[in-house]
PDB file of C-alpha atoms in Angstrom:
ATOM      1  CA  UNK A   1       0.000   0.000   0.000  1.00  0.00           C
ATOM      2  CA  UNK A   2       1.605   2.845  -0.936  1.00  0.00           C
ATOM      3  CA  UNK A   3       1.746   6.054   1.804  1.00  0.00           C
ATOM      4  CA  UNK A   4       1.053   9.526   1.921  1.00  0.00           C
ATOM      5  CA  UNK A   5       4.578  10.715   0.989  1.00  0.00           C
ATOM      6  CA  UNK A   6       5.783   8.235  -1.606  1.00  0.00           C
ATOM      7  CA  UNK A   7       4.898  10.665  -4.644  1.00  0.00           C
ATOM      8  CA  UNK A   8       6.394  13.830  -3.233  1.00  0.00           C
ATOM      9  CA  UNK A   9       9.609  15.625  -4.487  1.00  0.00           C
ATOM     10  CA  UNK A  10      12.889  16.018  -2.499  1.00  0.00           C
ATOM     11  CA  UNK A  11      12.254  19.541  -2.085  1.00  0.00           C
ATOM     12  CA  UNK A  12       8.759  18.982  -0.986  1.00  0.00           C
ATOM     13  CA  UNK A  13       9.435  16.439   1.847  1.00  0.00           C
ATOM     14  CA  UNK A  14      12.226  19.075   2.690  1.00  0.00           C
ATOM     15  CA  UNK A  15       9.618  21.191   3.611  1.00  0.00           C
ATOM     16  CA  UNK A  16       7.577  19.173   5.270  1.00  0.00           C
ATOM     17  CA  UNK A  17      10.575  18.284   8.029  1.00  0.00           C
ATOM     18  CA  UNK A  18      11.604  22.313   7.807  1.00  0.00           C
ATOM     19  CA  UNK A  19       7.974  23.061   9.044  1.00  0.00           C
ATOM     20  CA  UNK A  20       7.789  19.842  11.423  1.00  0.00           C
ATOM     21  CA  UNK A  21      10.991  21.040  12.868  1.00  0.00           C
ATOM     22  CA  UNK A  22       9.425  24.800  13.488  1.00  0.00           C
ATOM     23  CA  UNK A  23       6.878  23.801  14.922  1.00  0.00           C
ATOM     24  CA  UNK A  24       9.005  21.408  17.829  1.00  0.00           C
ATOM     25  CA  UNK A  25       7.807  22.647  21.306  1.00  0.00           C
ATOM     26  CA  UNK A  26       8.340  21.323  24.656  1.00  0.00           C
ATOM     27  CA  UNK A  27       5.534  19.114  26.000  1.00  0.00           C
ATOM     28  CA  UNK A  28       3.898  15.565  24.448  1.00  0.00           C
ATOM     29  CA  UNK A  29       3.581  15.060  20.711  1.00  0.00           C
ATOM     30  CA  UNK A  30       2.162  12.056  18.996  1.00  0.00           C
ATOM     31  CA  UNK A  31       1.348  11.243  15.531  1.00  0.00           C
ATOM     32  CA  UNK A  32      -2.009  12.835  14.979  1.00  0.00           C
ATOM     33  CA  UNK A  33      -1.556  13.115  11.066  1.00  0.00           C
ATOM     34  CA  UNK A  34      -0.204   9.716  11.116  1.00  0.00           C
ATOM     35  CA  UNK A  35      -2.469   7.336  12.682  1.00  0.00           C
ATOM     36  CA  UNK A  36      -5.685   6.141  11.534  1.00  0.00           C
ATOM     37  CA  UNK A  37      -8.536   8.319  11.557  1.00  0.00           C
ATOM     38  CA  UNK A  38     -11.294   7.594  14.711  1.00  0.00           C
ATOM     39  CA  UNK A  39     -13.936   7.081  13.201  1.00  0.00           C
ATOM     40  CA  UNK A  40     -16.029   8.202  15.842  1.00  0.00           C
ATOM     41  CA  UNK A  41     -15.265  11.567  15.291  1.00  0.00           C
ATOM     42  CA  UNK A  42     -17.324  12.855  12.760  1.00  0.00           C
ATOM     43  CA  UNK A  43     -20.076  16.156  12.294  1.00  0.00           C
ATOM     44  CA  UNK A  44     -23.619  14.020  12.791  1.00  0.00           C
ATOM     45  CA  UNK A  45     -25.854  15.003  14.767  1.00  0.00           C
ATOM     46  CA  UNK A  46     -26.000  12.598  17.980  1.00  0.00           C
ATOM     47  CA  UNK A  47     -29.487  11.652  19.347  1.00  0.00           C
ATOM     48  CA  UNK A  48     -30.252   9.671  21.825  1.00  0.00           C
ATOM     49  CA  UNK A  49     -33.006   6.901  21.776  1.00  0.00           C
ATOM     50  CA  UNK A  50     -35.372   6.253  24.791  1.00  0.00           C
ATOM     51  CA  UNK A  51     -35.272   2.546  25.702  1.00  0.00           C
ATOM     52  CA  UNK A  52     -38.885   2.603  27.262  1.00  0.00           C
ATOM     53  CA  UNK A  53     -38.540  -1.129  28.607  1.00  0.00           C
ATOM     54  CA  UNK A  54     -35.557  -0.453  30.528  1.00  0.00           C
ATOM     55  CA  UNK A  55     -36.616   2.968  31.972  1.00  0.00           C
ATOM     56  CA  UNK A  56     -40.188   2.986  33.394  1.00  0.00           C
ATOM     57  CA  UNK A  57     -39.401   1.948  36.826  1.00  0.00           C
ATOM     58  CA  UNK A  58     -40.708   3.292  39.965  1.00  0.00           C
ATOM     59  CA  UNK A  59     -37.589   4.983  42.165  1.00  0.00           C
ATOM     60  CA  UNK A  60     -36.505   7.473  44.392  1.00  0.00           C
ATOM     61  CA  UNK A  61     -33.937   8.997  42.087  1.00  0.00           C
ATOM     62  CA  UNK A  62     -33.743   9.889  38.337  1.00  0.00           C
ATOM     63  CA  UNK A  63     -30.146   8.481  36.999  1.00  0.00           C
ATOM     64  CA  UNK A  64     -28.820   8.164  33.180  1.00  0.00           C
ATOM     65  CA  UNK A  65     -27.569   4.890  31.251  1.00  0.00           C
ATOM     66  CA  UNK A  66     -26.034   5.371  27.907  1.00  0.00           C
ATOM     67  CA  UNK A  67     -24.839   2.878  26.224  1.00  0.00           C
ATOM     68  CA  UNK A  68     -23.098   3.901  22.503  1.00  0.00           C
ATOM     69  CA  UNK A  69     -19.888   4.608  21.759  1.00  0.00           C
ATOM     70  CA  UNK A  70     -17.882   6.366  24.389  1.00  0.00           C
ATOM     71  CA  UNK A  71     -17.518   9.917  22.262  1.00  0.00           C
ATOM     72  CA  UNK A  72     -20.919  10.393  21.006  1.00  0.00           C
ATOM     73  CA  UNK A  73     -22.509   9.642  24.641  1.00  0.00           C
ATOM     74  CA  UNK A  74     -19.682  12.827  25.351  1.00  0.00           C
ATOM     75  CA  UNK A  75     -21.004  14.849  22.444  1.00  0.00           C
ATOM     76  CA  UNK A  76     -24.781  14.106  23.574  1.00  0.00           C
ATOM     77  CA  UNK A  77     -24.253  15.014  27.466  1.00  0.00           C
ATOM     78  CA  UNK A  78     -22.440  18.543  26.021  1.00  0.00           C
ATOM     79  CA  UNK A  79     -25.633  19.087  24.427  1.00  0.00           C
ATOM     80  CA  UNK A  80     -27.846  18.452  27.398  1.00  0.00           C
ATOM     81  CA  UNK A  81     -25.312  19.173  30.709  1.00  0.00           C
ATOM     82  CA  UNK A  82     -22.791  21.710  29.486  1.00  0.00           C
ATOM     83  CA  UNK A  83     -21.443  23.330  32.702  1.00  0.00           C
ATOM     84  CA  UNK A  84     -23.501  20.843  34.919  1.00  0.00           C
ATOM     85  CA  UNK A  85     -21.680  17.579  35.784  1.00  0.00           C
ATOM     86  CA  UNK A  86     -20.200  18.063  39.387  1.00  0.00           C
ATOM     87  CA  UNK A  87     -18.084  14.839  39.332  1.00  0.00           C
ATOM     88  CA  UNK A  88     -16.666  12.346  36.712  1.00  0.00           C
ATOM     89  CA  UNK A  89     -14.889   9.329  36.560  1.00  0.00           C
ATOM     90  CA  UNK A  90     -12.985   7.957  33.810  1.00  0.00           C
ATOM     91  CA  UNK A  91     -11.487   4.577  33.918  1.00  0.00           C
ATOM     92  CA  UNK A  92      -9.837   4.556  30.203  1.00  0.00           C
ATOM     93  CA  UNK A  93      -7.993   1.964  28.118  1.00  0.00           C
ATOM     94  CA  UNK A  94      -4.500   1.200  30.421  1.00  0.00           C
ATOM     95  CA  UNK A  95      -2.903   0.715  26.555  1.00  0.00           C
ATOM     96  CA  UNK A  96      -1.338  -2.569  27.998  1.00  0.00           C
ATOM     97  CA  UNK A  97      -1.235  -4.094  23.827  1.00  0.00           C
ATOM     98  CA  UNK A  98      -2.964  -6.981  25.366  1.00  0.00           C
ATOM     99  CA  UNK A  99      -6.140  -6.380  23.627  1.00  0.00           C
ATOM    100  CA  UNK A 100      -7.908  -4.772  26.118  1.00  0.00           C
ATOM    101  CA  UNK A 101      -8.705  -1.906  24.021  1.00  0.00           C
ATOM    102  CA  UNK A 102     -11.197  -1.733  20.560  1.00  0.00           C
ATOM    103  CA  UNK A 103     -10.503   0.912  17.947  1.00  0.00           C
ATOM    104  CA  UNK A 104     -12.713   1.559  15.054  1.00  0.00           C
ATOM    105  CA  UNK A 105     -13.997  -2.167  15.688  1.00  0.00           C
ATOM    106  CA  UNK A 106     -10.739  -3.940  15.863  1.00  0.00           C
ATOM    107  CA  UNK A 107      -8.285  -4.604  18.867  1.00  0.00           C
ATOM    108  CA  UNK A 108      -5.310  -2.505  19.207  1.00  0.00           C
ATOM    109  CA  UNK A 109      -2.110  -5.049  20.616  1.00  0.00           C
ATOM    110  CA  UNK A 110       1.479  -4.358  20.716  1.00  0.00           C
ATOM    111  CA  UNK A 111       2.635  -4.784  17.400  1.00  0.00           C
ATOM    112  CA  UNK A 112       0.233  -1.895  16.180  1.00  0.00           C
ATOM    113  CA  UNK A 113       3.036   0.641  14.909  1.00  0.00           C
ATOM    114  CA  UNK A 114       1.066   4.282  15.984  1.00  0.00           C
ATOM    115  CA  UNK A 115      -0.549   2.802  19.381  1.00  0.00           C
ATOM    116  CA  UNK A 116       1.198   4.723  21.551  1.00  0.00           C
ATOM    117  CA  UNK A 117      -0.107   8.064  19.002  1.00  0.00           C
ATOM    118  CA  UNK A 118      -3.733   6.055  18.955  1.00  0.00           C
ATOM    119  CA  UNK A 119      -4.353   6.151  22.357  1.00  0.00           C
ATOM    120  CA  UNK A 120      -3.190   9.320  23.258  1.00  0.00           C
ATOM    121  CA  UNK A 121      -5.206  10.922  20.235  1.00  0.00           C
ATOM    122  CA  UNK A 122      -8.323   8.536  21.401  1.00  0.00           C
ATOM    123  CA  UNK A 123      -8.051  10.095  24.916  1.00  0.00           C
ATOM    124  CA  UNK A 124      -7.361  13.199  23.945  1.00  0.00           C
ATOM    125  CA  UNK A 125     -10.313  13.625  22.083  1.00  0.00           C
ATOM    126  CA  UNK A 126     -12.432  12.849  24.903  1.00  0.00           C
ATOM    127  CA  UNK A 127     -11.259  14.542  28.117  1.00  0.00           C
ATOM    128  CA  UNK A 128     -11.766  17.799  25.994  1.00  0.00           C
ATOM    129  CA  UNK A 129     -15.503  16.590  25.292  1.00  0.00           C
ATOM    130  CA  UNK A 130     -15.619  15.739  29.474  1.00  0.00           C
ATOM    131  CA  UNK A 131     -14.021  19.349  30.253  1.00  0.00           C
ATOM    132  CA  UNK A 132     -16.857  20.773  29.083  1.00  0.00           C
ATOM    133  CA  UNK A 133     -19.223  18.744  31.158  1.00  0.00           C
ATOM    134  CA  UNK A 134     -17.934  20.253  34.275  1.00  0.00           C
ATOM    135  CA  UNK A 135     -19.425  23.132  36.452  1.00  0.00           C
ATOM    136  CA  UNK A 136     -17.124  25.941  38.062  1.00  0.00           C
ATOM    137  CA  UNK A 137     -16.607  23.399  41.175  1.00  0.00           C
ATOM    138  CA  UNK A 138     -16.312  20.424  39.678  1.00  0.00           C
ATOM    139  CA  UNK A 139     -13.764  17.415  39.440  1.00  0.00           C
ATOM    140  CA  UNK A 140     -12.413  14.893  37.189  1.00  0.00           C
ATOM    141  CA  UNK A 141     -11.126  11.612  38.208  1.00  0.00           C
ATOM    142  CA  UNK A 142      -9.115   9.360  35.954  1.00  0.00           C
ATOM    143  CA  UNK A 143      -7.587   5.491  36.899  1.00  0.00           C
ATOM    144  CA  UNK A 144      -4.265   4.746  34.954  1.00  0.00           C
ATOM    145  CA  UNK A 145      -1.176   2.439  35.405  1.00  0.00           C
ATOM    146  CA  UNK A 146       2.179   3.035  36.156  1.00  0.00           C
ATOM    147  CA  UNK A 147       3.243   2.102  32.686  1.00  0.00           C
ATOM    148  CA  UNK A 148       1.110   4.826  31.152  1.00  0.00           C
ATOM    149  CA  UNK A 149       0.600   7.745  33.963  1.00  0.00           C
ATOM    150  CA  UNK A 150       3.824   9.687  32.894  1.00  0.00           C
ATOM    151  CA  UNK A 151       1.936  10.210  29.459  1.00  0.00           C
ATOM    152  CA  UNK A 152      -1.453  10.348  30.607  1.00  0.00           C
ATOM    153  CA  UNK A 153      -0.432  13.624  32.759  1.00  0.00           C
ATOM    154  CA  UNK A 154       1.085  15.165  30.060  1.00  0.00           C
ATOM    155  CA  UNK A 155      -1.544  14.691  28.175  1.00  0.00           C
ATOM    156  CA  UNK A 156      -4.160  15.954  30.490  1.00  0.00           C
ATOM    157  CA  UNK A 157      -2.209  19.028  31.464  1.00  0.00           C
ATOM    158  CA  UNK A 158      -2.787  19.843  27.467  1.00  0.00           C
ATOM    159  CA  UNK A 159      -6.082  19.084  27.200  1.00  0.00           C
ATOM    160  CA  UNK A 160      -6.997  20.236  30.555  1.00  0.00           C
ATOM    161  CA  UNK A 161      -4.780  23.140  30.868  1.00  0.00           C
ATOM    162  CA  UNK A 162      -4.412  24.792  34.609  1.00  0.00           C
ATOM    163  CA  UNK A 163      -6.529  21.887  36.116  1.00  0.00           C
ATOM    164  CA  UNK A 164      -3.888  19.667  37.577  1.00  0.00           C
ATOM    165  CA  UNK A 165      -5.004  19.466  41.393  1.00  0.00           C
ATOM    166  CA  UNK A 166      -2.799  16.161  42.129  1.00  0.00           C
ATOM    167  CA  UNK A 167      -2.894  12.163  42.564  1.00  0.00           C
ATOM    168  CA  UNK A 168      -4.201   9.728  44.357  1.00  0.00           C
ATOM    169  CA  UNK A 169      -2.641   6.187  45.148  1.00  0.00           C
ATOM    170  CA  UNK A 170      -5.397   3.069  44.848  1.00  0.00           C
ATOM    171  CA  UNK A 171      -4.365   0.301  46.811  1.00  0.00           C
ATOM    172  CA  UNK A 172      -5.633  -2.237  44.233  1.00  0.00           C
ATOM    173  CA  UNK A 173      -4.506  -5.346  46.286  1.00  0.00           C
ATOM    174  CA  UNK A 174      -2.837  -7.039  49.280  1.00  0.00           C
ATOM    175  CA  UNK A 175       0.518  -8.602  49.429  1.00  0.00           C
ATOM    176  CA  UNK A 176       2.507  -8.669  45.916  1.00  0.00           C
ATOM    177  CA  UNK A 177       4.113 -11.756  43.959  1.00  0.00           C
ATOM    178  CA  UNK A 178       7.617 -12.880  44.229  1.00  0.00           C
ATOM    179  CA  UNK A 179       7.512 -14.258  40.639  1.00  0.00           C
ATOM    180  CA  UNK A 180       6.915 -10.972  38.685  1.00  0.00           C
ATOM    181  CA  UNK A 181       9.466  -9.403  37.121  1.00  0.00           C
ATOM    182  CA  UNK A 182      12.892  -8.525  38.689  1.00  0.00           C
ATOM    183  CA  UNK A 183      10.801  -9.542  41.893  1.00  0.00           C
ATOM    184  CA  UNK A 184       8.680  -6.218  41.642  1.00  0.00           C
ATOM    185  CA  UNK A 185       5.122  -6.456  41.640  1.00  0.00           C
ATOM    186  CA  UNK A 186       3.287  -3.244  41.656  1.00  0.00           C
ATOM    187  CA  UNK A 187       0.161  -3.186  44.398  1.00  0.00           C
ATOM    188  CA  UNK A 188      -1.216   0.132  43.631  1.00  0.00           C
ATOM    189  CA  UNK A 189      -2.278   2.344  40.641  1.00  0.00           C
ATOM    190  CA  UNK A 190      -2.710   6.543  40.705  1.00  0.00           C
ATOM    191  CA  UNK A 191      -5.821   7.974  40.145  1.00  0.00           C
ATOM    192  CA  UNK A 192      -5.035  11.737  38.517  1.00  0.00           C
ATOM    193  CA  UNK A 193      -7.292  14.340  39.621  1.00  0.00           C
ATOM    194  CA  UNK A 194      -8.218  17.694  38.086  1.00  0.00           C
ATOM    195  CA  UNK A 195     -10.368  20.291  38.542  1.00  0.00           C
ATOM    196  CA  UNK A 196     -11.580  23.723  37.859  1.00  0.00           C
ATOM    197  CA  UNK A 197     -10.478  26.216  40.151  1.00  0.00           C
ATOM    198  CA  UNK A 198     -14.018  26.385  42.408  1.00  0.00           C
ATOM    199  CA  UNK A 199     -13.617  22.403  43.206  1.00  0.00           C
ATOM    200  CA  UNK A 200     -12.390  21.877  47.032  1.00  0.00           C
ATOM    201  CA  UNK A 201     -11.918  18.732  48.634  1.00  0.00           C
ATOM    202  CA  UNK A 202     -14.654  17.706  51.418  1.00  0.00           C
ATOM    203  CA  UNK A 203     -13.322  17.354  55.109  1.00  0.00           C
ATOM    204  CA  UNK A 204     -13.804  17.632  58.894  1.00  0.00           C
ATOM    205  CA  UNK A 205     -14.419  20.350  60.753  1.00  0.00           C
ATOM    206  CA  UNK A 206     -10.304  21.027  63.073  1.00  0.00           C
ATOM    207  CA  UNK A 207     -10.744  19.986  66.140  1.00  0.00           C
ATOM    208  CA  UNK A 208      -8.255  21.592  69.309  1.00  0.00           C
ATOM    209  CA  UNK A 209      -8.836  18.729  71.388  1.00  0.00           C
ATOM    210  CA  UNK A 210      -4.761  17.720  71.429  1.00  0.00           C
ATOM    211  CA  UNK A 211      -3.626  21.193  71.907  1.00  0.00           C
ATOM    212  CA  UNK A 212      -3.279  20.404  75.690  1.00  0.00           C
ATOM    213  CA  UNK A 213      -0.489  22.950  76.659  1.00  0.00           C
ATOM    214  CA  UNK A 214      -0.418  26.202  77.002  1.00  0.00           C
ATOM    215  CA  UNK A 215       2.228  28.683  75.978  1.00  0.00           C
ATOM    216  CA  UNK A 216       2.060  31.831  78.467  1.00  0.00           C
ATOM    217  CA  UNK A 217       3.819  34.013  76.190  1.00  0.00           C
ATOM    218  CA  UNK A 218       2.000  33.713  72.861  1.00  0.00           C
ATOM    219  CA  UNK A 219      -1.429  33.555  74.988  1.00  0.00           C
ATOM    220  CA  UNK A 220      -2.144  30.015  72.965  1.00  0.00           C
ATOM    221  CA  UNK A 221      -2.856  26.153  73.141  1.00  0.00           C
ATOM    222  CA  UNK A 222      -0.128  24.095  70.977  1.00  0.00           C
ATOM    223  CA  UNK A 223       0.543  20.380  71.166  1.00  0.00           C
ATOM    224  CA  UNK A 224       3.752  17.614  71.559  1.00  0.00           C
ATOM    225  CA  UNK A 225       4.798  15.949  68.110  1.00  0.00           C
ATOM    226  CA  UNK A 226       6.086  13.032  66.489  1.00  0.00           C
ATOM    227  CA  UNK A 227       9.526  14.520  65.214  1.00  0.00           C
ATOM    228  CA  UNK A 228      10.219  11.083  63.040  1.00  0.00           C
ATOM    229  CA  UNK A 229       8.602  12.933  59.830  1.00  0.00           C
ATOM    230  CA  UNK A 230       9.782  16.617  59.067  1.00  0.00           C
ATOM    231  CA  UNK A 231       8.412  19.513  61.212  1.00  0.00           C
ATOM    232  CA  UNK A 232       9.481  23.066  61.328  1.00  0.00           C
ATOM    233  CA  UNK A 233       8.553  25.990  64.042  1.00  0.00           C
ATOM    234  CA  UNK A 234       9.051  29.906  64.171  1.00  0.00           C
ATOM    235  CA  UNK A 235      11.762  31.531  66.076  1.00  0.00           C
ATOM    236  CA  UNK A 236      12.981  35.219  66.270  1.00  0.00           C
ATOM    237  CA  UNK A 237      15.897  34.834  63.846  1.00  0.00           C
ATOM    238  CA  UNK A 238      13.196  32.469  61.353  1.00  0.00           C
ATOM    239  CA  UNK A 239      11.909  29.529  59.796  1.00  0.00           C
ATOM    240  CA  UNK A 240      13.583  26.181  61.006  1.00  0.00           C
ATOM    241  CA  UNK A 241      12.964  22.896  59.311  1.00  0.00           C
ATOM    242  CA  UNK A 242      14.194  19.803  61.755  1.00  0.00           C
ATOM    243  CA  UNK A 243      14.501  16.621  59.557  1.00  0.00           C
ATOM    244  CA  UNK A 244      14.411  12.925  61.022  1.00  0.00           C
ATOM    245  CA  UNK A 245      17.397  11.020  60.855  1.00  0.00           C
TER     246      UNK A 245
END
């Protein structure tokens, strides 16, 4: 099969790497003009269809299944809930190549040349679609593996630019397995979290119930520590930092 370049001129494909090579910034690139084409991604119009049978049902709450490809259910809720989604949760393709992932109807494994490029343009496509979903105070959530969350990041600090709030670490099981590789196993997986800038975390109220002693000079309560992590208190000549051994 013959590809996109093979009938172009020296000078031409001279060009082509003089502009590729002007346009080199830092941050991830992949192989958008290179990889094939989602077809998902297209200008219809995206309606959905009522499924009466599975939706008549007496309860306390009014909830939404879609089920359709991943991007058009995107493109329908940004038609309907713009602005209006508090909270979501993405749990994408991990990219493993072990066929755990279906692209344009056929499995993407490790011998596909762009899949690397494929999955980033796949997600890509879609956490823009989600960042539109969210309200001034709301959150998105996204599972990855450790193979994959270096890129992932990147990718969502493009596509989601200013919204990196942090990580947090899943436990995803007990006890590991002498036999993996150089006798690692990995027990845990990140789960990326960004927001726009009105989203704060839920917690407890402080509570001054350990502040037992009282300093007679500052006119306040303070407390004894553990000093086996770092702490650090104010003195008249500044900050000091005390570090365990």
């Amino acid at each position: 099969m013959a590809g996109k370049y093979d009938d172009l001129t020296r000078e031409q494909l001279v060009r082509i790497l003089q502009k590729r090579d002007r346009e080199r910034r830092f941050g991830l690139v992949w192989e958008r003009d290179d990889i094939e084409a989602d077809l998902a991604v297209d200008e219809n119009f995206v309606v959905a269809t009522l499924d009466k049978d599975l939706s008549e049902r007496p309860a306390p709450w009014e909830n939404l299944v879609i089920e359709g490809d991943n991007y058009d259910a995107l493109r329908w809720l940004r038609m309907a809930y713009a602005g209006r989604v508090k909270c979501i949760y993405i749990d994408p393709p991990y990219n493993t190549g072990n066929k755990d992932w279906v692209y344009n109807d056929h499995y993407v494994d490790a011998n596909d040349r762009y899949r690397h490029s494929t999955w980033l343009e796949f997600l890509y496509r879609r956490l823009t679609l989600a960042r539109d979903l969210l309200t001034e105070d709301g959150v998105l959530l996204v599972s990855i593996n450790d193979d994959n969350r270096a890129k992932l990041e990147m990718l969502m600090d493009e596509a989601l630019p200013g919204m990196r709030v942090g990580s947090f670490t899943w436990r995803t099981r007990i006890g590991g397995n002498e036999g993996g590789e150089h006798f690692f196993t990995s027990n845990h997986e990140p789960i990326l979290v960004y927001a726009n800038s009105a989203f704060k975390f839920g917690g407890t109220e402080k509570t001054y119930a350990m502040y037992k002693y009282y300093d007679e000079k500052k006119g306040d309560f303070y407390r004894l520590s553990d000093l086996t992590v770092a702490v650090s208190y104010d003195n008249p000549r500044g900050r000091i930092s005390l570090l365990p051994d």
